[in-house]
Short mmCIF file of N, CA and C in Angstrom, two decimals:
data_model
loop_
_atom_site.label_atom_id
_atom_site.label_comp_id
_atom_site.label_asym_id
_atom_site.label_seq_id
_atom_site.Cartn_x
_atom_site.Cartn_y
_atom_site.Cartn_z
N MET A 1 0.87 -1.17 0.01
CA MET A 1 0.16 0.24 0.10
C MET A 1 0.87 1.30 -0.09
N VAL A 2 0.57 2.05 -0.87
CA VAL A 2 1.39 3.26 -1.20
C VAL A 2 0.86 4.20 -0.59
N VAL A 3 1.26 5.11 0.38
CA VAL A 3 0.59 6.64 0.90
C VAL A 3 1.35 7.52 0.34
N TYR A 4 0.67 8.57 -0.02
CA TYR A 4 1.34 9.87 -0.55
C TYR A 4 1.48 11.21 0.23
N VAL A 5 2.55 11.61 0.62
CA VAL A 5 2.79 12.76 1.45
C VAL A 5 1.83 13.86 1.21
N GLU A 6 1.47 14.23 -0.12
CA GLU A 6 0.68 15.28 -0.18
C GLU A 6 -0.83 15.01 0.30
N GLU A 7 -1.42 13.62 0.20
CA GLU A 7 -2.45 12.96 0.77
C GLU A 7 -2.73 13.11 2.05
N LEU A 8 -1.46 12.73 2.73
CA LEU A 8 -1.26 13.25 4.25
C LEU A 8 -1.73 14.46 4.87
N PHE A 9 -0.83 15.21 3.94
CA PHE A 9 -0.74 16.87 4.49
C PHE A 9 -2.02 17.18 4.40
N ILE A 10 -2.88 17.11 2.97
CA ILE A 10 -3.86 17.56 2.77
C ILE A 10 -5.10 17.41 3.59
N ASN A 11 -5.25 15.77 4.23
CA ASN A 11 -6.18 15.36 4.92
C ASN A 11 -5.88 15.91 6.28
N ASN A 12 -4.67 16.01 6.86
CA ASN A 12 -4.41 16.71 8.05
C ASN A 12 -4.81 18.22 7.96
N LEU A 13 -4.42 18.56 6.82
CA LEU A 13 -4.52 20.08 7.04
C LEU A 13 -6.07 20.38 7.05
N THR A 14 -7.19 19.93 6.24
CA THR A 14 -8.64 19.94 6.39
C THR A 14 -9.01 19.89 7.82
N LEU A 15 -8.68 18.40 8.40
CA LEU A 15 -8.95 18.08 9.77
C LEU A 15 -8.63 19.11 10.94
N LEU A 16 -7.37 19.93 10.68
CA LEU A 16 -7.06 21.11 11.61
C LEU A 16 -7.75 22.28 11.28
N LEU A 17 -8.18 22.54 10.18
CA LEU A 17 -8.65 23.58 9.79
C LEU A 17 -10.30 23.98 10.43
N PHE A 18 -10.83 22.27 10.08
CA PHE A 18 -12.28 22.16 10.67
C PHE A 18 -12.28 22.12 12.45
N VAL A 19 -11.44 21.62 12.88
CA VAL A 19 -11.15 21.49 14.42
C VAL A 19 -10.66 22.95 14.86
N GLN A 20 -9.89 23.65 14.39
CA GLN A 20 -9.51 25.03 15.07
C GLN A 20 -11.00 25.77 14.86
N TYR A 21 -11.60 26.07 13.60
CA TYR A 21 -12.68 26.57 13.26
C TYR A 21 -13.67 26.60 14.33
N LEU A 22 -14.18 25.21 14.54
CA LEU A 22 -14.86 24.71 15.88
C LEU A 22 -14.44 25.26 17.03
N SER A 23 -13.00 25.17 17.43
CA SER A 23 -12.60 25.24 18.71
C SER A 23 -12.94 27.12 19.07
N CYS A 24 -12.46 27.72 18.06
CA CYS A 24 -13.03 29.22 18.01
C CYS A 24 -14.23 29.55 18.25
N VAL A 25 -15.07 28.95 17.38
CA VAL A 25 -16.68 29.07 17.63
C VAL A 25 -17.01 28.74 19.14
N LEU A 26 -16.67 27.43 19.57
CA LEU A 26 -17.04 27.14 20.89
C LEU A 26 -16.60 28.03 21.95
N THR A 27 -15.32 28.62 21.96
CA THR A 27 -14.80 29.47 22.95
C THR A 27 -15.01 30.95 22.68
N ASN A 28 -15.72 31.31 21.62
CA ASN A 28 -15.92 32.70 21.14
C ASN A 28 -14.70 33.30 20.84
N LYS A 29 -14.12 32.87 20.28
CA LYS A 29 -12.48 33.54 19.90
C LYS A 29 -13.00 33.91 18.69
N ASN A 30 -12.62 35.47 18.71
CA ASN A 30 -12.65 36.26 17.15
C ASN A 30 -11.21 36.10 16.43
N THR A 31 -11.04 35.40 15.61
CA THR A 31 -9.73 35.45 14.59
C THR A 31 -9.84 35.26 13.29
N ASP A 32 -9.07 35.87 12.59
CA ASP A 32 -9.02 35.57 11.13
C ASP A 32 -8.56 34.09 10.57
N PHE A 33 -9.02 34.10 9.31
CA PHE A 33 -8.93 32.81 8.73
C PHE A 33 -7.31 32.58 8.34
N GLY A 34 -6.71 33.68 8.27
CA GLY A 34 -5.19 33.60 8.10
C GLY A 34 -4.26 32.75 8.83
N LYS A 35 -4.78 33.33 10.21
CA LYS A 35 -4.26 32.47 11.27
C LYS A 35 -4.45 31.27 11.74
N ILE A 36 -6.05 30.84 11.23
CA ILE A 36 -6.18 29.28 11.46
C ILE A 36 -5.71 28.50 10.28
N LEU A 37 -5.32 29.04 9.00
CA LEU A 37 -4.76 28.67 8.16
C LEU A 37 -3.18 28.20 8.19
N ILE A 38 -2.49 29.40 8.61
CA ILE A 38 -1.07 29.09 8.98
C ILE A 38 -1.02 27.99 10.26
N ALA A 39 -1.66 28.23 11.25
CA ALA A 39 -1.81 27.26 12.36
C ALA A 39 -1.88 25.89 11.93
N ALA A 40 -3.06 25.89 10.73
CA ALA A 40 -2.98 24.35 10.15
C ALA A 40 -1.85 23.80 9.41
N CYS A 41 -1.18 24.98 8.43
CA CYS A 41 0.09 24.43 7.78
C CYS A 41 1.15 24.07 8.53
N ILE A 42 1.24 24.83 9.90
CA ILE A 42 2.41 24.41 10.83
C ILE A 42 2.03 22.80 11.46
N GLY A 43 0.63 22.94 11.56
CA GLY A 43 0.38 21.67 12.34
C GLY A 43 0.27 20.22 11.92
N SER A 44 0.29 20.54 10.29
CA SER A 44 0.21 19.52 9.39
C SER A 44 1.68 19.17 9.07
N CYS A 45 2.62 19.85 9.01
CA CYS A 45 4.00 19.91 9.05
C CYS A 45 4.56 19.34 9.90
N ILE A 46 4.12 19.58 11.14
CA ILE A 46 4.94 18.70 12.46
C ILE A 46 4.28 17.33 12.20
N TYR A 47 2.90 17.16 11.88
CA TYR A 47 2.31 15.74 11.64
C TYR A 47 3.35 15.05 10.80
N ILE A 48 3.73 15.47 9.52
CA ILE A 48 4.36 14.77 8.51
C ILE A 48 6.10 14.52 9.17
N VAL A 49 6.45 15.51 9.75
CA VAL A 49 7.75 15.20 10.11
C VAL A 49 7.52 14.20 11.45
N SER A 50 6.79 14.30 12.02
CA SER A 50 6.69 13.01 13.33
C SER A 50 6.61 11.72 12.35
N LEU A 51 6.00 11.69 11.64
CA LEU A 51 5.58 10.31 11.07
C LEU A 51 7.30 9.93 10.50
N TYR A 52 8.07 10.45 10.21
CA TYR A 52 9.44 10.36 9.59
C TYR A 52 10.33 9.95 10.53
N ILE A 53 10.22 10.60 11.66
CA ILE A 53 11.41 10.62 12.36
C ILE A 53 11.24 9.15 13.43
N GLY A 54 10.24 8.72 13.61
CA GLY A 54 10.24 7.24 14.12
C GLY A 54 9.92 7.44 15.53
N LYS A 55 10.95 7.08 16.06
CA LYS A 55 10.78 6.81 17.88
C LYS A 55 10.58 8.28 18.48
N TYR A 56 10.81 9.34 17.80
CA TYR A 56 10.76 10.52 18.40
C TYR A 56 9.57 11.32 17.82
N GLY A 57 8.51 10.66 17.58
CA GLY A 57 7.31 10.86 17.02
C GLY A 57 6.27 11.46 17.82
N TYR A 58 6.65 11.37 19.68
CA TYR A 58 6.06 12.08 20.17
C TYR A 58 5.92 13.49 20.19
N ILE A 59 6.73 14.45 19.49
CA ILE A 59 6.72 15.72 19.29
C ILE A 59 5.54 16.04 18.48
N LEU A 60 4.57 15.35 17.96
CA LEU A 60 3.32 15.56 17.94
C LEU A 60 2.25 15.87 18.78
N LEU A 61 2.72 15.76 20.15
CA LEU A 61 1.83 16.15 21.06
C LEU A 61 1.93 17.86 21.38
N VAL A 62 2.56 18.42 20.62
CA VAL A 62 3.00 19.69 20.78
C VAL A 62 2.13 20.57 19.84
N VAL A 63 1.33 19.91 18.83
CA VAL A 63 0.54 20.36 17.92
C VAL A 63 -0.55 21.36 18.53
N PRO A 64 -1.41 20.68 19.25
CA PRO A 64 -2.56 21.67 19.88
C PRO A 64 -2.02 22.83 20.97
N PHE A 65 -0.84 22.75 21.48
CA PHE A 65 -0.30 23.76 22.06
C PHE A 65 0.27 24.96 21.00
N VAL A 66 0.94 24.73 20.04
CA VAL A 66 1.25 25.55 19.16
C VAL A 66 0.39 26.15 18.47
N ASN A 67 -0.77 25.22 17.96
CA ASN A 67 -1.70 26.06 16.96
C ASN A 67 -2.60 27.15 17.98
N SER A 68 -2.83 26.47 19.23
CA SER A 68 -3.60 27.50 20.23
C SER A 68 -2.74 28.84 20.50
N ALA A 69 -1.45 28.63 20.48
CA ALA A 69 -0.72 29.90 20.63
C ALA A 69 -1.00 30.75 19.39
N ILE A 70 -0.89 30.17 18.16
CA ILE A 70 -0.77 30.86 17.05
C ILE A 70 -2.30 31.46 16.89
N ILE A 71 -3.11 30.68 17.21
CA ILE A 71 -4.53 31.50 16.94
C ILE A 71 -4.95 32.23 17.93
N THR A 72 -5.06 32.08 18.85
CA THR A 72 -5.72 32.98 20.13
C THR A 72 -4.68 33.95 20.45
N ARG A 73 -5.35 35.00 21.10
CA ARG A 73 -4.62 36.01 21.74
C ARG A 73 -5.41 36.05 23.19
N THR A 74 -4.68 35.10 23.87
CA THR A 74 -5.37 35.06 25.38
C THR A 74 -4.33 36.00 26.48
N TYR A 75 -5.04 36.59 27.56
CA TYR A 75 -4.43 37.04 28.74
C TYR A 75 -4.33 36.31 29.77
N HIS A 76 -4.78 35.24 29.80
CA HIS A 76 -4.91 34.41 30.93
C HIS A 76 -4.58 32.92 30.79
N ILE A 77 -4.03 32.31 31.42
CA ILE A 77 -3.55 30.86 31.36
C ILE A 77 -4.74 30.00 31.13
N LYS A 78 -5.72 30.33 31.95
CA LYS A 78 -6.94 29.53 32.05
C LYS A 78 -7.73 29.44 30.72
N GLU A 79 -7.75 30.51 30.13
CA GLU A 79 -8.39 30.66 28.72
C GLU A 79 -7.60 30.03 27.77
N TYR A 80 -6.35 29.99 27.66
CA TYR A 80 -5.31 29.41 26.79
C TYR A 80 -5.76 27.77 27.20
N LEU A 81 -5.68 27.24 28.27
CA LEU A 81 -5.79 25.85 28.53
C LEU A 81 -6.99 25.25 28.09
N VAL A 82 -8.44 26.21 28.37
CA VAL A 82 -9.25 25.72 27.82
C VAL A 82 -9.65 25.42 26.24
N PHE A 83 -8.74 26.51 25.56
CA PHE A 83 -9.07 26.51 24.23
C PHE A 83 -8.47 25.02 23.83
N VAL A 84 -6.95 24.69 24.48
CA VAL A 84 -6.22 23.69 24.35
C VAL A 84 -7.13 22.31 24.29
N PHE A 85 -7.61 22.29 25.49
CA PHE A 85 -8.66 21.54 25.99
C PHE A 85 -9.52 21.11 25.05
N ILE A 86 -10.55 22.20 24.70
CA ILE A 86 -11.47 21.98 23.74
C ILE A 86 -11.12 21.61 22.23
N PHE A 87 -9.83 21.93 21.57
CA PHE A 87 -9.13 21.63 20.66
C PHE A 87 -8.61 19.87 20.72
N ILE A 88 -8.26 19.42 21.69
CA ILE A 88 -8.02 17.98 22.01
C ILE A 88 -9.01 17.39 22.00
N LEU A 89 -10.08 17.66 22.46
CA LEU A 89 -11.56 16.67 22.52
C LEU A 89 -12.16 16.99 21.18
N LEU A 90 -12.05 17.77 20.39
CA LEU A 90 -12.67 17.83 19.13
C LEU A 90 -11.89 17.01 18.13
N TYR A 91 -10.54 17.37 18.44
CA TYR A 91 -9.57 16.28 17.14
C TYR A 91 -9.80 15.01 17.70
N PHE A 92 -9.81 14.59 18.80
CA PHE A 92 -9.82 13.03 18.97
C PHE A 92 -11.29 12.59 18.65
N ALA A 93 -12.17 13.40 18.85
CA ALA A 93 -13.66 12.96 18.78
C ALA A 93 -13.71 12.83 17.18
N ILE A 94 -13.31 13.63 16.34
CA ILE A 94 -13.33 13.50 15.06
C ILE A 94 -12.52 12.07 14.42
N ILE A 95 -11.51 12.09 14.95
CA ILE A 95 -10.85 10.88 14.63
C ILE A 95 -11.45 9.82 14.98
N GLY A 96 -11.83 9.44 16.23
CA GLY A 96 -12.33 8.53 16.56
C GLY A 96 -13.52 8.07 15.94
N SER A 97 -14.46 9.11 15.61
CA SER A 97 -15.68 8.78 14.86
C SER A 97 -15.37 8.38 13.47
N SER A 98 -14.31 8.82 12.79
CA SER A 98 -13.99 8.91 11.34
C SER A 98 -13.23 7.09 11.34
N ALA A 99 -12.51 6.85 12.24
CA ALA A 99 -12.27 5.49 12.41
C ALA A 99 -13.24 4.33 12.57
N PHE A 100 -14.24 4.94 13.39
CA PHE A 100 -15.55 4.00 13.33
C PHE A 100 -16.37 3.62 12.15
N ILE A 101 -16.42 4.85 11.87
CA ILE A 101 -17.44 4.79 10.45
C ILE A 101 -16.43 3.83 9.19
N ALA A 102 -14.98 3.96 9.17
CA ALA A 102 -14.14 3.25 8.35
C ALA A 102 -14.47 1.78 8.91
N TYR A 103 -14.52 1.63 10.22
CA TYR A 103 -14.47 0.20 10.72
C TYR A 103 -16.10 -0.53 10.16
N LEU A 104 -16.94 0.38 10.21
CA LEU A 104 -18.34 -0.08 9.87
C LEU A 104 -18.44 -0.29 8.47
N TYR A 105 -17.69 0.12 7.64
CA TYR A 105 -17.66 -0.27 6.28
C TYR A 105 -16.63 -1.11 5.84
N GLY A 106 -15.99 -1.79 6.82
CA GLY A 106 -14.92 -2.61 6.55
C GLY A 106 -13.86 -2.24 6.00
N MET A 107 -13.32 -1.10 6.08
CA MET A 107 -12.01 -0.54 5.18
C MET A 107 -11.01 -0.84 6.54
N ASP A 108 -9.88 -1.13 5.25
CA ASP A 108 -8.55 -1.31 6.21
C ASP A 108 -8.10 -0.35 6.70
N ALA A 109 -7.09 -0.27 7.83
CA ALA A 109 -6.41 0.86 8.32
C ALA A 109 -5.36 1.36 6.88
#
């Protein structure tokens, strides 16, 4: 099975765009689309790099923190951590639901 880097990048980019937009809506943060797009591109690049570096792939854990710092302008650590928490919840909920739907249709990993 061949997996192309472009496909991984675009899939993760659209997922991050959607999750970041929903996180902004749920936390009532006003931000422009440019910041969301830049954060999604950086997050997708981190994702691709983490796949290729093997045993140091835990660098992927910094994506929610980096993207939240780029998107939001917070003055309190509580607002920042709430945004990160909502971002992580939405990210894993969407990944889990898509994996469940793939499982229902009998698709391979």
